[in-house]
Short mmCIF file of C-alpha atoms in Angstrom, two decimals:
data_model
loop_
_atom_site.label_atom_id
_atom_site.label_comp_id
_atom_site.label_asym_id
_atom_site.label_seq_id
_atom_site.Cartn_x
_atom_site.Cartn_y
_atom_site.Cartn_z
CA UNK A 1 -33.32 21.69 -38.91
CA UNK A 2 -32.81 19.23 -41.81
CA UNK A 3 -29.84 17.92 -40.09
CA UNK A 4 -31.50 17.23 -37.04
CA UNK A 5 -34.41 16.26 -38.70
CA UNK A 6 -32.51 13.25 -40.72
CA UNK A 7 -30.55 12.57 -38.00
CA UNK A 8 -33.16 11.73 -35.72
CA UNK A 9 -35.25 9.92 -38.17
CA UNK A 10 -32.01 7.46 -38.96
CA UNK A 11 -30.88 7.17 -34.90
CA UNK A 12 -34.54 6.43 -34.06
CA UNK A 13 -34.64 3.54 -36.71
CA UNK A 14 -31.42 2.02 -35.63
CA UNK A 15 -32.44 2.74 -31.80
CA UNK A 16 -36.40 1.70 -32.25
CA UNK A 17 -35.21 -1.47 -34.48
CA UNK A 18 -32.54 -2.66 -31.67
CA UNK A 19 -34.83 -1.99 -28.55
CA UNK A 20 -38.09 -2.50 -29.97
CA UNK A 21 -37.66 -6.31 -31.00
CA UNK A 22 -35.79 -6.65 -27.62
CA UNK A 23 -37.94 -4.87 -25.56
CA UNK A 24 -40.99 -5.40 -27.23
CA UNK A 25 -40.96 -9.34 -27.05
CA UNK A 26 -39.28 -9.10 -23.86
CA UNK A 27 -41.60 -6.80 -22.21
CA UNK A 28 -44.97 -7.74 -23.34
CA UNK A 29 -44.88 -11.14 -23.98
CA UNK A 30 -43.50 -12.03 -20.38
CA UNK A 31 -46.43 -9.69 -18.99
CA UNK A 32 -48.85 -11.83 -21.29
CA UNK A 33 -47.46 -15.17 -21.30
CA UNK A 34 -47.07 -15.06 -17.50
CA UNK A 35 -50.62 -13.90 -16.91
CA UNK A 36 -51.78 -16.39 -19.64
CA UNK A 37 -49.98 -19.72 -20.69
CA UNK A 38 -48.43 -20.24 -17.26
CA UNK A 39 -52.23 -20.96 -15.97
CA UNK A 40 -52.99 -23.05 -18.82
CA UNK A 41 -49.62 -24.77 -18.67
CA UNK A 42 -49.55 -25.67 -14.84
CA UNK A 43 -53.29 -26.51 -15.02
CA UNK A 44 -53.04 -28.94 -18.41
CA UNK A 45 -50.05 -30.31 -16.70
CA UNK A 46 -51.90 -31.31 -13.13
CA UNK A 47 -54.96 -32.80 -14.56
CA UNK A 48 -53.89 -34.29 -17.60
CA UNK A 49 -51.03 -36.10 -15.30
CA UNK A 50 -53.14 -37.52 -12.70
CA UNK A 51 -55.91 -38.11 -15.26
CA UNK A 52 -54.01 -40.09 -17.80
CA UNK A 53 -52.06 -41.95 -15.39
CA UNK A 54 -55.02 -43.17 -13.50
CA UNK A 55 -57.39 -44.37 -16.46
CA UNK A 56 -53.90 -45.87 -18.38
CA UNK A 57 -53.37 -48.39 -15.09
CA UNK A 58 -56.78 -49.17 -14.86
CA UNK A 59 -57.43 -49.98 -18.13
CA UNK A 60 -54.06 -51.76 -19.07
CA UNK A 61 -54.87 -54.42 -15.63
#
C-alpha cells in the first residue's frame, strides 16, 4: 500500500508535469485561440488593410 501509494504519487508528478504543460497548452489553447484570436486576427487584418491603405493614398495626394 505505501509502496504503491508513493509510487504513484512520484510517476503521476513526473507523468502530469511532462503531459500536462504539453497537453495542456497544446490542447486548450488551440481549441481557444482557434475559436478566438483567429476571428479577431483575420478580421483586424481585412479592415485595417483596406482601411489604412485607402485613407493613406488619399490623404498623401
Amino acid at each position: 500500500m505505501d509502496g504503491r501509494r508513493q509510487r504513484a504519487a512520484g510517476r503521476p508528478d513526473d507523468e502530469t508535469r511532462r503531459l500536462r504543460p504539453p497537453q495542456n497548452p497544446q490542447n486548450p489553447p488551440p481549441t481557444r485561440q482557434a475559436q478566438t484570436p483567429p476571428p479577431p486576427t483575420r478580421r483586424q487584418q481585412v479592415p485595417p488593410s483596406p482601411g489604412q491603405q485607402l485613407p493613406q493614398p488619399s490623404q498623401n495626394p
